[in-house]
PDB file of C-alpha atoms in Angstrom:
ATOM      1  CA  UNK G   1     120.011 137.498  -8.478  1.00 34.00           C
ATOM      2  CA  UNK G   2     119.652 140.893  -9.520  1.00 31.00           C
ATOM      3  CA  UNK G   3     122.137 143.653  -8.523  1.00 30.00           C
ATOM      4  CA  UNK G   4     121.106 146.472  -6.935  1.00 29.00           C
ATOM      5  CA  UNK G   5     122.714 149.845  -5.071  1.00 33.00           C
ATOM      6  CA  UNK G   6     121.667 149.550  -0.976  1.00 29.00           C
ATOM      7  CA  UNK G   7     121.337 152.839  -0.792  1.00 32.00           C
ATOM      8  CA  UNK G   8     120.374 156.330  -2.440  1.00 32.00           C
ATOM      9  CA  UNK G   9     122.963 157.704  -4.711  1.00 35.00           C
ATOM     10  CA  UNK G  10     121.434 160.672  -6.542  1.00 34.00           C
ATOM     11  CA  UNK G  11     124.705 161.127  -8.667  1.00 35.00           C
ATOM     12  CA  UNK G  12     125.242 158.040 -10.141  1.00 39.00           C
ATOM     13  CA  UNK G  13     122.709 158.901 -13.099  1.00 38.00           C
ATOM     14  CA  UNK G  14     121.589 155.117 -13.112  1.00 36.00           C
ATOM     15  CA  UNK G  15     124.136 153.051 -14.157  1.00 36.00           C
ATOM     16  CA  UNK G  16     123.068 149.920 -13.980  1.00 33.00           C
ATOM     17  CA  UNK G  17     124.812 148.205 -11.484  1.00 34.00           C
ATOM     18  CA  UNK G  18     124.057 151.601  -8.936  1.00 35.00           C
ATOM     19  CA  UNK G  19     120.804 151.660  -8.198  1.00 28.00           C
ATOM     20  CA  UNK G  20     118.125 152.541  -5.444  1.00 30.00           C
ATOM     21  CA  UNK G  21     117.220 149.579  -3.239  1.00 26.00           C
ATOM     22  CA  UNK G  22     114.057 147.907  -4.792  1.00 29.00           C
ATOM     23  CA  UNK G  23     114.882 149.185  -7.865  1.00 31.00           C
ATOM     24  CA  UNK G  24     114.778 146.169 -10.540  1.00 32.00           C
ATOM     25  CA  UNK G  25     117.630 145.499 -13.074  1.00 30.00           C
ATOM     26  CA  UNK G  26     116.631 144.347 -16.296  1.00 32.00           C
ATOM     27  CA  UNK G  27     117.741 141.501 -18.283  1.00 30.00           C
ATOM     28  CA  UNK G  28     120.172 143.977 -20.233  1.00 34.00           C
ATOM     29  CA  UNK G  29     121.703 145.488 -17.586  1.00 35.00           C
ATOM     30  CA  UNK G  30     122.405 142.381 -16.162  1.00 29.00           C
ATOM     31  CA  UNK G  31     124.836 141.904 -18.970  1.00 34.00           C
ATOM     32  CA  UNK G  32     127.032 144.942 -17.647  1.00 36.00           C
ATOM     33  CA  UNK G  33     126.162 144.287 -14.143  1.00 37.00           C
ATOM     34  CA  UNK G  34     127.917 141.105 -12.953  1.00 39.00           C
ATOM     35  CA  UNK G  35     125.901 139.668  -9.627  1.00 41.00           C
ATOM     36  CA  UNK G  36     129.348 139.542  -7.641  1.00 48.00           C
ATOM     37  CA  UNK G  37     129.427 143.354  -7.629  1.00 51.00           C
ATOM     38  CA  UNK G  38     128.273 144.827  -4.003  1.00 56.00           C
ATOM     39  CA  UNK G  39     127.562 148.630  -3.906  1.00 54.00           C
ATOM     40  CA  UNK G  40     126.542 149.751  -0.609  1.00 52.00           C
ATOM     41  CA  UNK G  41     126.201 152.756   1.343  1.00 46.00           C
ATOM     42  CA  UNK G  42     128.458 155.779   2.132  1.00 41.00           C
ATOM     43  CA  UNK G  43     129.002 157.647   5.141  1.00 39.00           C
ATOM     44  CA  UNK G  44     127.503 160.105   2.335  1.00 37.00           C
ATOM     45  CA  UNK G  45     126.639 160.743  -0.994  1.00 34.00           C
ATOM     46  CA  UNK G  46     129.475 162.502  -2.970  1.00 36.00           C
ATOM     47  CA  UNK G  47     128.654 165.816  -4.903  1.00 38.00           C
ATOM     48  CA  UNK G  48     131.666 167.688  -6.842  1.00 50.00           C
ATOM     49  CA  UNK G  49     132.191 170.323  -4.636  1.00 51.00           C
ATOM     50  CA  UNK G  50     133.488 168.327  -1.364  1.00 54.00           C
ATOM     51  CA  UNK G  51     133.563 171.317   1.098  1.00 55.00           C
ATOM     52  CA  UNK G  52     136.579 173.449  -0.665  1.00 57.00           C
ATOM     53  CA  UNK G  53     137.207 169.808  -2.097  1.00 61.00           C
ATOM     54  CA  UNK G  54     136.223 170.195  -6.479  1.00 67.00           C
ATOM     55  CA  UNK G  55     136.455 166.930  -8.013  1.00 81.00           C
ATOM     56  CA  UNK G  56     135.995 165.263 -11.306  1.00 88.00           C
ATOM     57  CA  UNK G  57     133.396 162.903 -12.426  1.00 93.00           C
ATOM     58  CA  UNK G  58     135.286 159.262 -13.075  1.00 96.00           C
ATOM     59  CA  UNK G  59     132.994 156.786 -14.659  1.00 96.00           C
ATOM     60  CA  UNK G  60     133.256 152.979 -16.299  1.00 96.00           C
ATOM     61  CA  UNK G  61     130.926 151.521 -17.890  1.00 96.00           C
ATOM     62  CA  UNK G  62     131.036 147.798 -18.936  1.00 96.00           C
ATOM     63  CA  UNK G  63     135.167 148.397 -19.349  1.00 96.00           C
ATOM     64  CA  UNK G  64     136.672 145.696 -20.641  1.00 95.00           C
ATOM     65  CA  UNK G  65     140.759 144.750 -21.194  1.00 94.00           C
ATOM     66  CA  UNK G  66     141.649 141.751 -23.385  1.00 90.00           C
ATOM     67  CA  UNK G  67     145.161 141.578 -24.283  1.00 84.00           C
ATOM     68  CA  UNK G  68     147.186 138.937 -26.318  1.00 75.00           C
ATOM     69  CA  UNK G  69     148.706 136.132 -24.376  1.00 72.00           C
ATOM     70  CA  UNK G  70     150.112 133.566 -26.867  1.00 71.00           C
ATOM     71  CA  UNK G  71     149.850 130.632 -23.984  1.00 67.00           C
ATOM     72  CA  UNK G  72     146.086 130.895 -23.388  1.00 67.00           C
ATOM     73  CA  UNK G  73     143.752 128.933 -26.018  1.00 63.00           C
ATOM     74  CA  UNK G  74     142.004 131.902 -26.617  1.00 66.00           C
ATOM     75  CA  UNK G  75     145.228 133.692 -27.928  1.00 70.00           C
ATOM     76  CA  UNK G  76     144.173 136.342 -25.199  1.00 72.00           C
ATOM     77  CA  UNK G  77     143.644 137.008 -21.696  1.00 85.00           C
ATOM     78  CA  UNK G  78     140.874 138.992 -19.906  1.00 89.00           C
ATOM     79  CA  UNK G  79     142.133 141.434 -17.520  1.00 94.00           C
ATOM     80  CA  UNK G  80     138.994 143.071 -17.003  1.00 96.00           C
ATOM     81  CA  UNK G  81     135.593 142.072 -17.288  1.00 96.00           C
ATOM     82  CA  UNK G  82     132.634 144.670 -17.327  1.00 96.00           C
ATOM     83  CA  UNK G  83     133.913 147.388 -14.966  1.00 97.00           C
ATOM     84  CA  UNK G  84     130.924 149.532 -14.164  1.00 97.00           C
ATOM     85  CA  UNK G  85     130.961 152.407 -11.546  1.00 97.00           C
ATOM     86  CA  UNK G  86     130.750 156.348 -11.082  1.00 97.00           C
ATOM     87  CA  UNK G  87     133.292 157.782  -8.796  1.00 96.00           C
ATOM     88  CA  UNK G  88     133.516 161.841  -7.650  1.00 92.00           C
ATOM     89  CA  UNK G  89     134.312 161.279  -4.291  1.00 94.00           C
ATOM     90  CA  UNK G  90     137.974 163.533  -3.438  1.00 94.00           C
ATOM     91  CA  UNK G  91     140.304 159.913  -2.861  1.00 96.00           C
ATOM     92  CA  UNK G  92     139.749 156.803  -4.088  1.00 98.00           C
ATOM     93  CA  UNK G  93     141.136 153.434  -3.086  1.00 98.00           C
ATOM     94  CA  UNK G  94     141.296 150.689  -5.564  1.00 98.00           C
ATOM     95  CA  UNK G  95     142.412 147.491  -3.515  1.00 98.00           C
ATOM     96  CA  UNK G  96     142.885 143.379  -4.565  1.00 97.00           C
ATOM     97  CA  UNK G  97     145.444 141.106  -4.451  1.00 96.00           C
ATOM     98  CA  UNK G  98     148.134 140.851  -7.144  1.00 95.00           C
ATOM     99  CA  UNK G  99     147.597 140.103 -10.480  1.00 94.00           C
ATOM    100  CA  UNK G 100     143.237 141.100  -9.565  1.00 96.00           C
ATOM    101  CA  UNK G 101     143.568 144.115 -12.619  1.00 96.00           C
ATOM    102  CA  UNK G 102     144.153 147.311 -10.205  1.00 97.00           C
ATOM    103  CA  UNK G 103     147.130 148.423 -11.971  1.00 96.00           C
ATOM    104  CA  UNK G 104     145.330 147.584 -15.405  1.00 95.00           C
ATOM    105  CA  UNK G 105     142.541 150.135 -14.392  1.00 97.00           C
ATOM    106  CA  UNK G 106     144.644 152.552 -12.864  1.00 96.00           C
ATOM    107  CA  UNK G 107     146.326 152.331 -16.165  1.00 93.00           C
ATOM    108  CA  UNK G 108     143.196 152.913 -18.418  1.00 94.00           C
ATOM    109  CA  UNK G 109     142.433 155.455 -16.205  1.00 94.00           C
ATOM    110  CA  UNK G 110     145.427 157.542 -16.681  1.00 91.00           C
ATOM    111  CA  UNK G 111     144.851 156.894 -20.969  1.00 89.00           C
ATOM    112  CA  UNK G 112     148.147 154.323 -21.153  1.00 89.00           C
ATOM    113  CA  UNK G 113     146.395 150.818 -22.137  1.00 89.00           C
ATOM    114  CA  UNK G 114     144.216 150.797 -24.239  1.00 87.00           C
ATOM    115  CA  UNK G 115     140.204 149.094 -23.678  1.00 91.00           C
ATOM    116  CA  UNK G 116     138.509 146.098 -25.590  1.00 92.00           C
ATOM    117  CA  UNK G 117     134.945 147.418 -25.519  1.00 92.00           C
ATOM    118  CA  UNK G 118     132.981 150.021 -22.564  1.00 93.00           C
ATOM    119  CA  UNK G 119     134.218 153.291 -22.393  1.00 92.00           C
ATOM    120  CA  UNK G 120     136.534 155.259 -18.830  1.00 93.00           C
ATOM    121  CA  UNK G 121     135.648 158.757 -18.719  1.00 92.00           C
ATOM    122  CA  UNK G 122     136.569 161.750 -16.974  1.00 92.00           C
ATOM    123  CA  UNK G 123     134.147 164.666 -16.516  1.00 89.00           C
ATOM    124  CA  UNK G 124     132.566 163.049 -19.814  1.00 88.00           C
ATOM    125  CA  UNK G 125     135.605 162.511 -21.879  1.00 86.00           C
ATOM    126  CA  UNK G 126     136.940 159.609 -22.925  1.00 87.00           C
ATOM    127  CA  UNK G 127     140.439 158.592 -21.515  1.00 88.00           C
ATOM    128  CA  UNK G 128     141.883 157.539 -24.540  1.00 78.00           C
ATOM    129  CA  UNK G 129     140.305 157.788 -28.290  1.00 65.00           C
ATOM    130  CA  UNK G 130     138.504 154.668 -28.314  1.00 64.00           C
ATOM    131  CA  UNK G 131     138.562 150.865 -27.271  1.00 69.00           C
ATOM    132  CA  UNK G 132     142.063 149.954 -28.164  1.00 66.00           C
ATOM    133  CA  UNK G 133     143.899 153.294 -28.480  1.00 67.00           C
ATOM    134  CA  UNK G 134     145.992 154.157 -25.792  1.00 66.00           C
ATOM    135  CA  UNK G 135     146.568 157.851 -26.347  1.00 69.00           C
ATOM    136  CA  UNK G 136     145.096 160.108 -23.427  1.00 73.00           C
ATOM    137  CA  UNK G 137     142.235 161.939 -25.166  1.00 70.00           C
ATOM    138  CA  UNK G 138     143.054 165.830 -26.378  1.00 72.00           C
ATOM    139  CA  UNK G 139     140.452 167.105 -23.553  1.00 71.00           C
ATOM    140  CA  UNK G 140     142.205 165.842 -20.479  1.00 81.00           C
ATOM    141  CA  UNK G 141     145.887 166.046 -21.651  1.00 76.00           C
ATOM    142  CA  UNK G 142     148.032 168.062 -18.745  1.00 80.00           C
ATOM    143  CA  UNK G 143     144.953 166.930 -16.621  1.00 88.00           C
ATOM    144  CA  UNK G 144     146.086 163.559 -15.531  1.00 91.00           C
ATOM    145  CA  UNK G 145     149.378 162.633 -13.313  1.00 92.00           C
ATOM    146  CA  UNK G 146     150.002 159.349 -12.483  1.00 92.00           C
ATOM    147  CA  UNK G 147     152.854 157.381 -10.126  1.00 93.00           C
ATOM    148  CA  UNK G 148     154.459 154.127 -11.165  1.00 91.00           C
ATOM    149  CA  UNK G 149     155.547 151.472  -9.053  1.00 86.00           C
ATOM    150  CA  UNK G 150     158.040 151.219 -10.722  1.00 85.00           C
ATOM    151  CA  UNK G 151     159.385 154.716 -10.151  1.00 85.00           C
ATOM    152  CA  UNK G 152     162.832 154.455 -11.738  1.00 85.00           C
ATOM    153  CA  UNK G 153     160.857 154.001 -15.443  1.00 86.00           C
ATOM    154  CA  UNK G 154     159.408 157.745 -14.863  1.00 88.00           C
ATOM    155  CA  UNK G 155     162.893 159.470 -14.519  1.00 90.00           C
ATOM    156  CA  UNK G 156     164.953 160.771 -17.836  1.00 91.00           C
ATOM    157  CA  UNK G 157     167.323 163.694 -16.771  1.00 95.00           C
ATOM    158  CA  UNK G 158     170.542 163.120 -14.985  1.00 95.00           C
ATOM    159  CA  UNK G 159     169.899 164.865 -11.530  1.00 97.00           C
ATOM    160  CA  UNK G 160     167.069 164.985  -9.733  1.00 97.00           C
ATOM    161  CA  UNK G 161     166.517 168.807  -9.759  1.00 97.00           C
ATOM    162  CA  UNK G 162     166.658 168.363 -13.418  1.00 96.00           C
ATOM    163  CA  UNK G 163     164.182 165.985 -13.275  1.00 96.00           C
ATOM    164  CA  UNK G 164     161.663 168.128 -11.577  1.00 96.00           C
ATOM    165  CA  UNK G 165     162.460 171.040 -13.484  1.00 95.00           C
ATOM    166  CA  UNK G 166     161.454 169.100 -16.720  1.00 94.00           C
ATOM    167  CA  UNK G 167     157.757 168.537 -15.668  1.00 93.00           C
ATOM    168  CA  UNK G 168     157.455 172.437 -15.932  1.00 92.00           C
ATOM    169  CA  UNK G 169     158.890 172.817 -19.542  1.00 89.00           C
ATOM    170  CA  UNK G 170     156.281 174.065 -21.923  1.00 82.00           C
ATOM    171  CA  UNK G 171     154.413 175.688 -18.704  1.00 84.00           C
ATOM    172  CA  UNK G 172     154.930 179.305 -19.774  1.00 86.00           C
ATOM    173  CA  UNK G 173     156.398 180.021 -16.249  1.00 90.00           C
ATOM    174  CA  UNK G 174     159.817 181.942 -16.203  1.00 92.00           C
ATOM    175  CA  UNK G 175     162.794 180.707 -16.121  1.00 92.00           C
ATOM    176  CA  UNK G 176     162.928 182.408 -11.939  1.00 94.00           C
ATOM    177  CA  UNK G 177     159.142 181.007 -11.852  1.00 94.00           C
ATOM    178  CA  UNK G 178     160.385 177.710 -12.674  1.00 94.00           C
ATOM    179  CA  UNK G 179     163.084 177.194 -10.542  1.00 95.00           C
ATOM    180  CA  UNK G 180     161.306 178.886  -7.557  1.00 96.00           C
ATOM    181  CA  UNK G 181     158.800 176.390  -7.963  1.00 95.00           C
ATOM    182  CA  UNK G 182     161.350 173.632  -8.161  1.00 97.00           C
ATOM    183  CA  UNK G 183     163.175 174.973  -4.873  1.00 96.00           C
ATOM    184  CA  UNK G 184     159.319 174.530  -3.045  1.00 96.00           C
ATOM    185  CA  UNK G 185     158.991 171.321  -4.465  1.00 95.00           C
ATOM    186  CA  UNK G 186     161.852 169.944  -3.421  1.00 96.00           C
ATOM    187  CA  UNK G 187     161.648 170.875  -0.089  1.00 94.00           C
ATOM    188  CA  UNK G 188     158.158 169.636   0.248  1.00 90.00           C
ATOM    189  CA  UNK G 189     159.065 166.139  -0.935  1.00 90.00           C
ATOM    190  CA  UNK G 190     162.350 166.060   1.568  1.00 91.00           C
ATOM    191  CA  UNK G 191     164.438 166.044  -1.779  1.00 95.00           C
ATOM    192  CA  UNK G 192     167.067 169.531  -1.299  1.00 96.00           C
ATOM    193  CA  UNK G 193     169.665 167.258  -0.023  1.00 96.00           C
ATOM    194  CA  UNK G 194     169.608 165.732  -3.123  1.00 96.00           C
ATOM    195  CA  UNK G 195     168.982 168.011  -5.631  1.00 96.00           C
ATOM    196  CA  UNK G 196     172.430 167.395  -7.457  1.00 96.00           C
ATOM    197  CA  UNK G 197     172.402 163.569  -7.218  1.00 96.00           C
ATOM    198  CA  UNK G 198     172.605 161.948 -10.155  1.00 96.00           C
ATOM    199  CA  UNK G 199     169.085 159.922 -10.427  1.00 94.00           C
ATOM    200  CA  UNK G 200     170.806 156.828 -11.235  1.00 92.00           C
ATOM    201  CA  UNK G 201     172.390 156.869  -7.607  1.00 94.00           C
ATOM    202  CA  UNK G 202     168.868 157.022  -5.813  1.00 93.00           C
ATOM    203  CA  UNK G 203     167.475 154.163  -3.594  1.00 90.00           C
ATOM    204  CA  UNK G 204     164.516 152.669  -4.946  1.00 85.00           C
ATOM    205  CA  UNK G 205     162.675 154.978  -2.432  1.00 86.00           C
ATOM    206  CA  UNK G 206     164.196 158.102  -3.214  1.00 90.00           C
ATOM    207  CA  UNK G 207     163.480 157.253  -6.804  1.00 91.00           C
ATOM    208  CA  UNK G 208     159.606 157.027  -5.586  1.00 89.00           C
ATOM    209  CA  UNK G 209     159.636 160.625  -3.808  1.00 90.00           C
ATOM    210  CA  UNK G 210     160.943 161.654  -6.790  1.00 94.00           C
ATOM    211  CA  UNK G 211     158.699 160.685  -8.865  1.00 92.00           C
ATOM    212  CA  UNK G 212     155.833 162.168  -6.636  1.00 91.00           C
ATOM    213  CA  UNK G 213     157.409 165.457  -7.043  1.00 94.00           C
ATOM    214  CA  UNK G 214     157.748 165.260 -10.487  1.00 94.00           C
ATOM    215  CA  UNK G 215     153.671 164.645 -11.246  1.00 94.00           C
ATOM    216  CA  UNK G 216     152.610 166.980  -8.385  1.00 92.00           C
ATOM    217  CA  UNK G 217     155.184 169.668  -9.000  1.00 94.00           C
ATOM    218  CA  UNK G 218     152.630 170.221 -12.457  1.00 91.00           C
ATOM    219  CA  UNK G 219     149.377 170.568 -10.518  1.00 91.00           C
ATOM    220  CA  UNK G 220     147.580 167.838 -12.600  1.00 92.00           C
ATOM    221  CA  UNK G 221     143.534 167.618 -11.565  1.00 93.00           C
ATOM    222  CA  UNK G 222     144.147 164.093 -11.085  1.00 94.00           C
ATOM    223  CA  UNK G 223     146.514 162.060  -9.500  1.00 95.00           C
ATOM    224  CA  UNK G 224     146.689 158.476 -10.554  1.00 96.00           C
ATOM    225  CA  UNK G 225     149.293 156.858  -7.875  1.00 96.00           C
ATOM    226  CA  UNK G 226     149.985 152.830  -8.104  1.00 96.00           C
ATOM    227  CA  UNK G 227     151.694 151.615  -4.846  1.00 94.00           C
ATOM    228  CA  UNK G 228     153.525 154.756  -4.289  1.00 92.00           C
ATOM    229  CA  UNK G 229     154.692 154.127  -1.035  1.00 89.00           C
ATOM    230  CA  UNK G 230     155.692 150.388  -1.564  1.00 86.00           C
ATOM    231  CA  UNK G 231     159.746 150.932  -1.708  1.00 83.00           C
ATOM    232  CA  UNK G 232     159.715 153.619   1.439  1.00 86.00           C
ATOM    233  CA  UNK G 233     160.952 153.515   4.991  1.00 88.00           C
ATOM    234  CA  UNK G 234     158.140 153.931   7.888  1.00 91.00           C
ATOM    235  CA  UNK G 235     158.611 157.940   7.673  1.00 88.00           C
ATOM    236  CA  UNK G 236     158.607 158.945   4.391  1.00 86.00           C
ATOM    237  CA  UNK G 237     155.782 156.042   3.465  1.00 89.00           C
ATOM    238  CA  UNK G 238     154.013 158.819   6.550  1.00 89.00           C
ATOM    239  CA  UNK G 239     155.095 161.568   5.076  1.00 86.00           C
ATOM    240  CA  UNK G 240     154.149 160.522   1.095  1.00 87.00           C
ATOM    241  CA  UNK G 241     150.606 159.569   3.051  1.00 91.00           C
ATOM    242  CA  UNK G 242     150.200 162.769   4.289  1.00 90.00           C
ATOM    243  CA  UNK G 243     151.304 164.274   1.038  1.00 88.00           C
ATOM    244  CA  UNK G 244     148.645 162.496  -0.648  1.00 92.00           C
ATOM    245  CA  UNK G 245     145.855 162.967   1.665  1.00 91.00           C
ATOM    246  CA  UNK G 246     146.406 166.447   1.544  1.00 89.00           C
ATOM    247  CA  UNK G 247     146.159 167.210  -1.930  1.00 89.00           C
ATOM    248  CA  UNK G 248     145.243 170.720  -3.186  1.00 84.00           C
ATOM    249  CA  UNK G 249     141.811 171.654  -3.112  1.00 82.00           C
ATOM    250  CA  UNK G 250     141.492 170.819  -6.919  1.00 85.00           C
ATOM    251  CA  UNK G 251     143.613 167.420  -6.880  1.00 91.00           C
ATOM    252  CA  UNK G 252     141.482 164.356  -6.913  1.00 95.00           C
ATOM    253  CA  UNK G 253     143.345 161.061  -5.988  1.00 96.00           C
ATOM    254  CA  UNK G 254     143.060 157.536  -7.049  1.00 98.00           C
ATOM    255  CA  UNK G 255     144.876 155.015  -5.282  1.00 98.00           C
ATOM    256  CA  UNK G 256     145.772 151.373  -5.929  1.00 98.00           C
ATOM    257  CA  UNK G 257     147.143 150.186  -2.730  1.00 97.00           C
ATOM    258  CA  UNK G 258     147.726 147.157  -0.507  1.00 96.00           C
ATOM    259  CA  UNK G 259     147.961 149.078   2.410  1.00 95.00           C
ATOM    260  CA  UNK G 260     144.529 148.735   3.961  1.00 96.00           C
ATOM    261  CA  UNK G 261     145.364 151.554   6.559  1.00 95.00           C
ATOM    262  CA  UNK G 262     146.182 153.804   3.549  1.00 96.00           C
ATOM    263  CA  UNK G 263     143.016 153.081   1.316  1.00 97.00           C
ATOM    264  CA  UNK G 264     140.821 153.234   5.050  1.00 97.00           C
ATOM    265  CA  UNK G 265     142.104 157.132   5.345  1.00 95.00           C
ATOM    266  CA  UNK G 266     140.283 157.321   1.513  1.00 96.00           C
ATOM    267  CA  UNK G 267     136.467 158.768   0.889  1.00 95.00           C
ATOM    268  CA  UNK G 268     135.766 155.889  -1.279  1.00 97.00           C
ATOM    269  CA  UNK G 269     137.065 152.220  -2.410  1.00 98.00           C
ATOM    270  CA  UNK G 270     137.309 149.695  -5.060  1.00 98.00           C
ATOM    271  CA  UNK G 271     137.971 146.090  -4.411  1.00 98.00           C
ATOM    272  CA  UNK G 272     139.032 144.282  -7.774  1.00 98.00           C
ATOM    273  CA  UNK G 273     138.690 140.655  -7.804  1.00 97.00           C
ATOM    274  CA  UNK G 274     140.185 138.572 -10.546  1.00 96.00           C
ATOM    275  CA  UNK G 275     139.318 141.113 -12.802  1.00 96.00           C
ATOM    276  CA  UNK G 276     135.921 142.146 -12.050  1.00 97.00           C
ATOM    277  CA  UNK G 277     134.184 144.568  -9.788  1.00 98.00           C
ATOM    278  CA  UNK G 278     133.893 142.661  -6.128  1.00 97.00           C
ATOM    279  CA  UNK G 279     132.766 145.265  -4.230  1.00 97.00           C
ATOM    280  CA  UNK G 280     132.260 149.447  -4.187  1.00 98.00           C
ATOM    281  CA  UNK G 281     131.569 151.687  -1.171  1.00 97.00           C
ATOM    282  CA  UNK G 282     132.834 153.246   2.126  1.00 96.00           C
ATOM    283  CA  UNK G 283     136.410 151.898   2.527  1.00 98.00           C
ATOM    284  CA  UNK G 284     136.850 150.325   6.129  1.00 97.00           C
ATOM    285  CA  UNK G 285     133.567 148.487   4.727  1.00 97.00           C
ATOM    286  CA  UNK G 286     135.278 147.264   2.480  1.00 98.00           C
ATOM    287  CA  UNK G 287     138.535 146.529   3.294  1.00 98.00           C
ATOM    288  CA  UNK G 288     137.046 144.763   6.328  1.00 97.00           C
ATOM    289  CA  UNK G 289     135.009 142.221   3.763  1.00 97.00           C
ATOM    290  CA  UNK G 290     138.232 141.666   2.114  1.00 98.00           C
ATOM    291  CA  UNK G 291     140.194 141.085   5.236  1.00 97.00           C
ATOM    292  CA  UNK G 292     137.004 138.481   5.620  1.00 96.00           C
ATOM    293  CA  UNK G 293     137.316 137.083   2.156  1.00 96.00           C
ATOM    294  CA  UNK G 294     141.413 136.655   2.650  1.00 95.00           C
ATOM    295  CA  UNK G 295     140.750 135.150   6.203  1.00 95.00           C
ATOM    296  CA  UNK G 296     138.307 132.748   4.406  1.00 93.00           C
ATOM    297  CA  UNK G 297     140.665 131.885   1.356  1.00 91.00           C
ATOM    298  CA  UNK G 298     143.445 131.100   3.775  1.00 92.00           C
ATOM    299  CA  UNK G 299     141.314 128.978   6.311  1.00 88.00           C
ATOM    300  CA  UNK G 300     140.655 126.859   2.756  1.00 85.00           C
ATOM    301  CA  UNK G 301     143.705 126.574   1.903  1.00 81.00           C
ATOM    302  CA  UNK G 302     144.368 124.839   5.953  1.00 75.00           C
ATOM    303  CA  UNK G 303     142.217 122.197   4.971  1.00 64.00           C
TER     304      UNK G 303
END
């Protein structure tokens, strides 16, 4: 069955699995255009200027990850299979169960795994330089911020005021610039109490706020954040959600999430699904066809 956009997107120049309704798909874009994919209609189209809201132009197109896995007879595994889709909307949701290739995208995305064959770009340039170099490109370096999981692996200095201070090295702010900025941070991200803490001391969800201070405290264009409220309490997983919702006027998010409430609050979503695109459009669309499809595999599993 061919694949086809239901509904008008004048921005997504075509590609070939986002397309008017009744518009046909050939026999070669059906080979980047897997028949599983379902792109539907927003509340609204998405330009780049979002009402005070500038955002960058995130495409993929036919992305593919293959990476060695010793105990497959292949001597690989696919992680991703023919990613195709244009994004500019001001926060994006990427959503899946585990192990579905949300991370894996999120990390192409931010230039830190490298591709098999397609191309991710940003505003036209590539994310890395080239299917199976992951180095961020030249023209988006400084650009890009992303937000481990695992936040512990994105800390290096002893304290945590140190820690933030270091994202601002090489900035060209003085040294009263610097650590005026490093005063606000902190004290947006709830972290002046523990300014002098040595980082190794931090709860896993301390670690996380610090973390988000650390990217955002450089004011990248882009925030990449996987699961960053996964290790907090009930107020600060609020308080990093309103954080994140309220960006800057020139911060664009992208969010891989299993909270459904979070990625609802989003202007656009991505459902992954064993490594391929399932589904692309408004979010509480859906996240309520994978509540459905959950629902469905769990009834299955009953019988």
């Amino acid at each position: 069955m061919p694949v086809q956009c239901r509904g008008p997107h004048p921005q997504c120049g075509g590609h070939p699995a986002h397309r008017d309704i009744g518009q046909p798909v050939g026999a070669q874009d059906l080979q980047s255009a897997p028949d599983e994919i379902v792109h539907h209609d927003r509340d609204r189209c998405f330009p780049r200027d979002h009402g005070n809201i500038i955002t960058m132009t995130i495409a993929f197109d036919q992305l593919c990850v293959r990476v060695d896995a010793p105990g497959e007879s292949s001597g690989q595994a696919q992680l991703l299979t023919d990613i195709t889709a244009e994004l500019d909307a001001p926060r994006i949701a990427i959503i899946g169960e585990n192990g579905s290739g949300k991370s894996t995208l999120a990390r192409v995305l931010a230039g830190l795994l490298g591709y098999t064959s397609g191309a991710a770009t940003v505003n036209g340039h590539l994310v890395s330089q080239g299917p199976g170099k992951p180095k961020m490109a030249p023209g988006l370096r400084g650009r890009i911020g992303m937000i481990f999981p695992q936040a512990a692996t994105q800390v290096v200095m002893p304290t945590v005021e140190e820690d933030i201070a270091l994202s601002l090295r090489g900035s060209g702010l003085s040294k009263d610039e610097m650590t005026a900025r490093v005063q606000a941070a902190m004290e947006a991200h709830h972290l002046t109490e523990l300014a002098d803490r040595p980082c190794l001391s931090l709860s896993s969800g301390q670690l996380q706020r610090l973390a988000l201070c650390s990217v955002l405290i450089t004011e990248p264009q882009l925030v990449i954040a996987d699961e960053p409220t996964s290790m907090l309490d009930t107020r600060h997983a609020l308080l990093v959600r309103r954080r994140l919702l309220h960006l800057p006027r020139e911060t664009q998010l992208v969010l891989v999430t299993h909270d459904l409430d979070f990625a609802t609050a989003c202007d656009d979503c991505l459902w992954i699904h064993q490594g391929r695109l399932r589904e692309h459009g408004r979010p509480r669309t859906v996240v309520e066809n994978y509540l459905d499809f959950i629902h469905s595999e769990i009834d299955q599993e009953r019988i």
